[in-house]
PDB file of C-alpha atoms in Angstrom:
ATOM      1  CA  UNK A 150      52.000 -15.644  10.664  1.00 43.00           C
ATOM      2  CA  UNK A 151      50.658 -15.532  14.217  1.00 45.00           C
ATOM      3  CA  UNK A 152      52.285 -13.033  16.550  1.00 48.00           C
ATOM      4  CA  UNK A 153      54.327 -14.301  19.506  1.00 43.00           C
ATOM      5  CA  UNK A 154      51.532 -13.372  21.934  1.00 55.00           C
ATOM      6  CA  UNK A 155      48.875 -15.183  19.867  1.00 62.00           C
ATOM      7  CA  UNK A 156      50.950 -18.271  19.021  1.00 59.00           C
ATOM      8  CA  UNK A 157      49.583 -20.652  21.637  1.00 75.00           C
ATOM      9  CA  UNK A 158      45.999 -19.386  21.770  1.00 83.00           C
ATOM     10  CA  UNK A 159      44.707 -21.584  18.963  1.00 79.00           C
ATOM     11  CA  UNK A 160      46.105 -24.749  20.515  1.00 81.00           C
ATOM     12  CA  UNK A 161      45.466 -24.179  24.193  1.00 85.00           C
ATOM     13  CA  UNK A 162      41.880 -24.454  25.466  1.00 89.00           C
ATOM     14  CA  UNK A 163      42.486 -22.244  28.494  1.00 91.00           C
ATOM     15  CA  UNK A 164      44.180 -19.506  26.431  1.00 91.00           C
ATOM     16  CA  UNK A 165      41.488 -19.695  23.742  1.00 91.00           C
ATOM     17  CA  UNK A 166      38.780 -19.393  26.397  1.00 92.00           C
ATOM     18  CA  UNK A 167      40.601 -16.414  27.944  1.00 93.00           C
ATOM     19  CA  UNK A 168      40.834 -14.787  24.473  1.00 93.00           C
ATOM     20  CA  UNK A 169      37.119 -15.463  23.984  1.00 93.00           C
ATOM     21  CA  UNK A 170      36.166 -13.842  27.307  1.00 94.00           C
ATOM     22  CA  UNK A 171      38.470 -10.861  26.731  1.00 94.00           C
ATOM     23  CA  UNK A 172      37.182 -10.050  23.224  1.00 95.00           C
ATOM     24  CA  UNK A 173      33.612 -11.410  23.168  1.00 95.00           C
ATOM     25  CA  UNK A 174      31.770  -8.145  23.858  1.00 95.00           C
ATOM     26  CA  UNK A 175      34.064  -6.207  21.505  1.00 96.00           C
ATOM     27  CA  UNK A 176      33.399  -8.731  18.711  1.00 97.00           C
ATOM     28  CA  UNK A 177      29.668  -8.670  19.438  1.00 96.00           C
ATOM     29  CA  UNK A 178      29.641  -4.875  19.063  1.00 97.00           C
ATOM     30  CA  UNK A 179      31.441  -5.228  15.736  1.00 96.00           C
ATOM     31  CA  UNK A 180      28.893  -7.772  14.514  1.00 96.00           C
ATOM     32  CA  UNK A 181      26.024  -5.632  15.825  1.00 97.00           C
ATOM     33  CA  UNK A 182      27.222  -2.699  13.691  1.00 96.00           C
ATOM     34  CA  UNK A 183      26.688  -4.861  10.609  1.00 95.00           C
ATOM     35  CA  UNK A 184      23.541  -6.704  11.645  1.00 96.00           C
ATOM     36  CA  UNK A 185      21.715  -4.300  13.963  1.00 95.00           C
ATOM     37  CA  UNK A 186      20.422  -7.379  15.795  1.00 94.00           C
ATOM     38  CA  UNK A 187      21.934  -8.299  19.161  1.00 96.00           C
ATOM     39  CA  UNK A 188      20.950 -11.990  19.062  1.00 95.00           C
ATOM     40  CA  UNK A 189      22.219 -12.448  15.509  1.00 96.00           C
ATOM     41  CA  UNK A 190      25.457 -10.643  16.404  1.00 96.00           C
ATOM     42  CA  UNK A 191      26.089 -12.978  19.328  1.00 96.00           C
ATOM     43  CA  UNK A 192      25.268 -15.970  17.152  1.00 96.00           C
ATOM     44  CA  UNK A 193      27.759 -14.856  14.503  1.00 97.00           C
ATOM     45  CA  UNK A 194      30.538 -14.299  17.044  1.00 97.00           C
ATOM     46  CA  UNK A 195      29.959 -17.694  18.622  1.00 96.00           C
ATOM     47  CA  UNK A 196      29.875 -19.317  15.198  1.00 96.00           C
ATOM     48  CA  UNK A 197      33.199 -17.717  14.248  1.00 96.00           C
ATOM     49  CA  UNK A 198      34.841 -18.861  17.492  1.00 94.00           C
ATOM     50  CA  UNK A 199      33.583 -22.421  17.002  1.00 95.00           C
ATOM     51  CA  UNK A 200      34.700 -22.569  13.363  1.00 95.00           C
ATOM     52  CA  UNK A 201      38.143 -21.215  14.109  1.00 93.00           C
ATOM     53  CA  UNK A 202      38.592 -23.604  17.020  1.00 92.00           C
ATOM     54  CA  UNK A 203      37.450 -26.566  14.911  1.00 91.00           C
ATOM     55  CA  UNK A 204      39.792 -25.613  12.049  1.00 90.00           C
ATOM     56  CA  UNK A 205      42.653 -24.323  14.212  1.00 85.00           C
ATOM     57  CA  UNK A 206      45.180 -26.726  12.716  1.00 84.00           C
ATOM     58  CA  UNK A 207      44.645 -25.320   9.227  1.00 85.00           C
ATOM     59  CA  UNK A 208      44.058 -21.656  10.146  1.00 82.00           C
ATOM     60  CA  UNK A 209      46.725 -19.314   8.799  1.00 82.00           C
ATOM     61  CA  UNK A 210      46.752 -16.064  10.736  1.00 82.00           C
ATOM     62  CA  UNK A 211      48.889 -13.311   9.237  1.00 81.00           C
ATOM     63  CA  UNK A 212      49.179 -10.538  11.798  1.00 81.00           C
ATOM     64  CA  UNK A 213      47.239 -10.415  15.014  1.00 88.00           C
ATOM     65  CA  UNK A 214      44.630 -12.971  16.011  1.00 90.00           C
ATOM     66  CA  UNK A 215      42.265 -10.132  16.946  1.00 92.00           C
ATOM     67  CA  UNK A 216      42.486  -8.708  13.425  1.00 92.00           C
ATOM     68  CA  UNK A 217      41.882 -12.196  12.031  1.00 93.00           C
ATOM     69  CA  UNK A 218      38.742 -12.544  14.149  1.00 95.00           C
ATOM     70  CA  UNK A 219      37.571  -9.065  13.144  1.00 95.00           C
ATOM     71  CA  UNK A 220      37.833 -10.019   9.469  1.00 95.00           C
ATOM     72  CA  UNK A 221      36.170 -13.405  10.038  1.00 95.00           C
ATOM     73  CA  UNK A 222      33.292 -11.750  11.920  1.00 97.00           C
ATOM     74  CA  UNK A 223      32.884  -9.089   9.230  1.00 97.00           C
ATOM     75  CA  UNK A 224      32.769 -11.731   6.481  1.00 96.00           C
ATOM     76  CA  UNK A 225      30.355 -13.921   8.445  1.00 97.00           C
ATOM     77  CA  UNK A 226      28.086 -10.910   9.015  1.00 97.00           C
ATOM     78  CA  UNK A 227      28.109 -10.080   5.305  1.00 96.00           C
ATOM     79  CA  UNK A 228      27.270 -13.695   4.465  1.00 96.00           C
ATOM     80  CA  UNK A 229      24.503 -13.643   7.081  1.00 95.00           C
ATOM     81  CA  UNK A 230      23.015 -10.477   5.547  1.00 96.00           C
ATOM     82  CA  UNK A 231      23.277 -11.958   2.061  1.00 96.00           C
ATOM     83  CA  UNK A 232      21.488 -15.104   3.242  1.00 94.00           C
ATOM     84  CA  UNK A 233      18.750 -13.044   4.950  1.00 93.00           C
ATOM     85  CA  UNK A 234      18.280 -11.058   1.750  1.00 94.00           C
ATOM     86  CA  UNK A 235      17.885 -14.281  -0.249  1.00 94.00           C
ATOM     87  CA  UNK A 236      15.341 -15.561   2.302  1.00 93.00           C
ATOM     88  CA  UNK A 237      13.459 -12.263   2.144  1.00 92.00           C
ATOM     89  CA  UNK A 238      13.406 -12.262  -1.667  1.00 90.00           C
ATOM     90  CA  UNK A 239      12.242 -15.877  -1.718  1.00 92.00           C
ATOM     91  CA  UNK A 240       9.435 -15.153   0.753  1.00 91.00           C
ATOM     92  CA  UNK A 241       8.379 -12.037  -1.181  1.00 91.00           C
ATOM     93  CA  UNK A 242       8.375 -13.944  -4.476  1.00 90.00           C
ATOM     94  CA  UNK A 243       6.455 -16.815  -2.881  1.00 91.00           C
ATOM     95  CA  UNK A 244       3.763 -14.462  -1.563  1.00 91.00           C
ATOM     96  CA  UNK A 245       3.569 -12.661  -4.911  1.00 90.00           C
ATOM     97  CA  UNK A 246       3.210 -15.972  -6.765  1.00 91.00           C
ATOM     98  CA  UNK A 247       0.435 -17.059  -4.377  1.00 90.00           C
ATOM     99  CA  UNK A 248      -1.385 -13.769  -5.015  1.00 89.00           C
ATOM    100  CA  UNK A 249      -1.033 -14.196  -8.763  1.00 88.00           C
ATOM    101  CA  UNK A 250      -2.210 -17.808  -8.514  1.00 85.00           C
ATOM    102  CA  UNK A 251      -5.227 -16.735  -6.458  1.00 86.00           C
ATOM    103  CA  UNK A 252      -6.113 -13.996  -8.959  1.00 85.00           C
ATOM    104  CA  UNK A 253      -5.670 -16.389 -11.852  1.00 85.00           C
ATOM    105  CA  UNK A 254      -7.842 -18.982 -10.129  1.00 86.00           C
ATOM    106  CA  UNK A 255     -10.450 -16.323  -9.371  1.00 85.00           C
ATOM    107  CA  UNK A 256     -10.508 -15.239 -13.029  1.00 86.00           C
ATOM    108  CA  UNK A 257     -10.753 -18.889 -14.108  1.00 84.00           C
ATOM    109  CA  UNK A 258     -13.659 -19.435 -11.699  1.00 84.00           C
ATOM    110  CA  UNK A 259     -15.404 -16.317 -12.985  1.00 87.00           C
ATOM    111  CA  UNK A 260     -14.928 -17.384 -16.611  1.00 87.00           C
ATOM    112  CA  UNK A 261     -16.116 -20.915 -15.865  1.00 87.00           C
ATOM    113  CA  UNK A 262     -19.156 -19.617 -13.981  1.00 87.00           C
ATOM    114  CA  UNK A 263     -20.004 -17.351 -16.898  1.00 87.00           C
ATOM    115  CA  UNK A 264     -19.659 -20.203 -19.410  1.00 89.00           C
ATOM    116  CA  UNK A 265     -21.874 -22.435 -17.269  1.00 87.00           C
ATOM    117  CA  UNK A 266     -24.459 -19.649 -16.961  1.00 87.00           C
ATOM    118  CA  UNK A 267     -24.491 -19.206 -20.745  1.00 89.00           C
ATOM    119  CA  UNK A 268     -24.772 -22.965 -21.306  1.00 87.00           C
ATOM    120  CA  UNK A 269     -27.712 -23.170 -18.876  1.00 87.00           C
ATOM    121  CA  UNK A 270     -29.432 -20.292 -20.700  1.00 89.00           C
ATOM    122  CA  UNK A 271     -29.295 -22.359 -23.912  1.00 88.00           C
ATOM    123  CA  UNK A 272     -31.181 -25.292 -22.343  1.00 87.00           C
ATOM    124  CA  UNK A 273     -34.862 -25.810 -23.150  1.00 90.00           C
ATOM    125  CA  UNK A 274     -37.061 -24.250 -20.410  1.00 88.00           C
ATOM    126  CA  UNK A 275     -38.135 -27.529 -18.724  1.00 89.00           C
ATOM    127  CA  UNK A 276     -34.606 -28.980 -18.729  1.00 88.00           C
ATOM    128  CA  UNK A 277     -33.227 -25.678 -17.433  1.00 87.00           C
ATOM    129  CA  UNK A 278     -35.747 -25.665 -14.596  1.00 88.00           C
ATOM    130  CA  UNK A 279     -34.906 -29.282 -13.618  1.00 87.00           C
ATOM    131  CA  UNK A 280     -31.169 -28.588 -13.734  1.00 87.00           C
ATOM    132  CA  UNK A 281     -31.465 -25.451 -11.563  1.00 88.00           C
ATOM    133  CA  UNK A 282     -33.709 -27.203  -9.048  1.00 89.00           C
ATOM    134  CA  UNK A 283     -31.129 -29.974  -8.740  1.00 88.00           C
ATOM    135  CA  UNK A 284     -27.881 -28.003  -8.808  1.00 88.00           C
ATOM    136  CA  UNK A 285     -28.836 -24.667  -7.276  1.00 87.00           C
ATOM    137  CA  UNK A 286     -31.760 -25.525  -5.031  1.00 89.00           C
ATOM    138  CA  UNK A 287     -30.259 -28.841  -3.941  1.00 89.00           C
ATOM    139  CA  UNK A 288     -33.406 -30.879  -4.552  1.00 87.00           C
ATOM    140  CA  UNK A 289     -33.298 -34.620  -5.100  1.00 92.00           C
ATOM    141  CA  UNK A 290     -34.676 -36.092  -8.314  1.00 89.00           C
ATOM    142  CA  UNK A 291     -37.721 -37.448  -6.487  1.00 91.00           C
ATOM    143  CA  UNK A 292     -38.531 -33.999  -5.043  1.00 91.00           C
ATOM    144  CA  UNK A 293     -38.190 -32.384  -8.458  1.00 88.00           C
ATOM    145  CA  UNK A 294     -40.409 -35.049 -10.021  1.00 90.00           C
ATOM    146  CA  UNK A 295     -43.050 -34.491  -7.335  1.00 90.00           C
ATOM    147  CA  UNK A 296     -43.028 -30.674  -7.663  1.00 89.00           C
ATOM    148  CA  UNK A 297     -43.148 -30.703 -11.463  1.00 89.00           C
ATOM    149  CA  UNK A 298     -45.511 -33.686 -11.617  1.00 92.00           C
ATOM    150  CA  UNK A 299     -43.058 -35.730 -13.690  1.00 87.00           C
ATOM    151  CA  UNK A 300     -41.691 -39.225 -13.306  1.00 90.00           C
ATOM    152  CA  UNK A 301     -38.308 -39.676 -11.637  1.00 87.00           C
ATOM    153  CA  UNK A 302     -37.097 -41.311 -14.878  1.00 91.00           C
ATOM    154  CA  UNK A 303     -38.014 -38.148 -16.822  1.00 89.00           C
ATOM    155  CA  UNK A 304     -36.084 -35.998 -14.343  1.00 85.00           C
ATOM    156  CA  UNK A 305     -33.091 -38.357 -14.614  1.00 89.00           C
ATOM    157  CA  UNK A 306     -33.226 -38.259 -18.405  1.00 89.00           C
ATOM    158  CA  UNK A 307     -33.472 -34.449 -18.513  1.00 83.00           C
ATOM    159  CA  UNK A 308     -30.579 -34.103 -16.073  1.00 86.00           C
ATOM    160  CA  UNK A 309     -28.459 -36.457 -18.196  1.00 88.00           C
ATOM    161  CA  UNK A 310     -29.189 -34.355 -21.274  1.00 86.00           C
ATOM    162  CA  UNK A 311     -28.524 -31.103 -19.383  1.00 83.00           C
ATOM    163  CA  UNK A 312     -25.189 -32.326 -18.114  1.00 80.00           C
TER     164      UNK A 312
END
C-alpha cells in the first residue's frame, strides 16, 4: 500500500518529476555503493525510474515509495553486477579458448611440418632436390630444368611423383 504522501506520485508527472529531483542524488549514491562506478550508478537509477513510471499502473508499493525505489535500485544493481560477471566470464573463456586453439594449431603445424620433412627425406636424391628447388626456393619448373640440365617434362614428372 502506498502511503498518503506517495499516493499521487506515480500518476502525476509533475509530482513524479519532483520526487525524481528530490531523491536522484541519494539513489545514485546508493547505486554507487554497489557498483563503484558513477556512470553505471546513474544509468541504473534512471533505468529504475523509467521502468517504474512505465509500469506505474501495476506497481504495488507496500510502505514508502522511497523504500520501494531503494529496493528496486538494489535489485537492479545486483542484476547489473551479475550480468557484468557473466560478460567477464564469457570474455575470459573466449580468450582462453582462442589461446588453446592457437596452441593446438601451432602443435598441428609443427607436427605437419615434421611429417613433411620426414617424407621429403625419404625421396630419392634427384626428386628431393627438384621438390626443394620448387617448394622452398620458389623456382619454376623451367628454371629447375635449366639448372639441373633436365627437360621440363622430367621436372614435371618428378614433381608429380614427389607430391
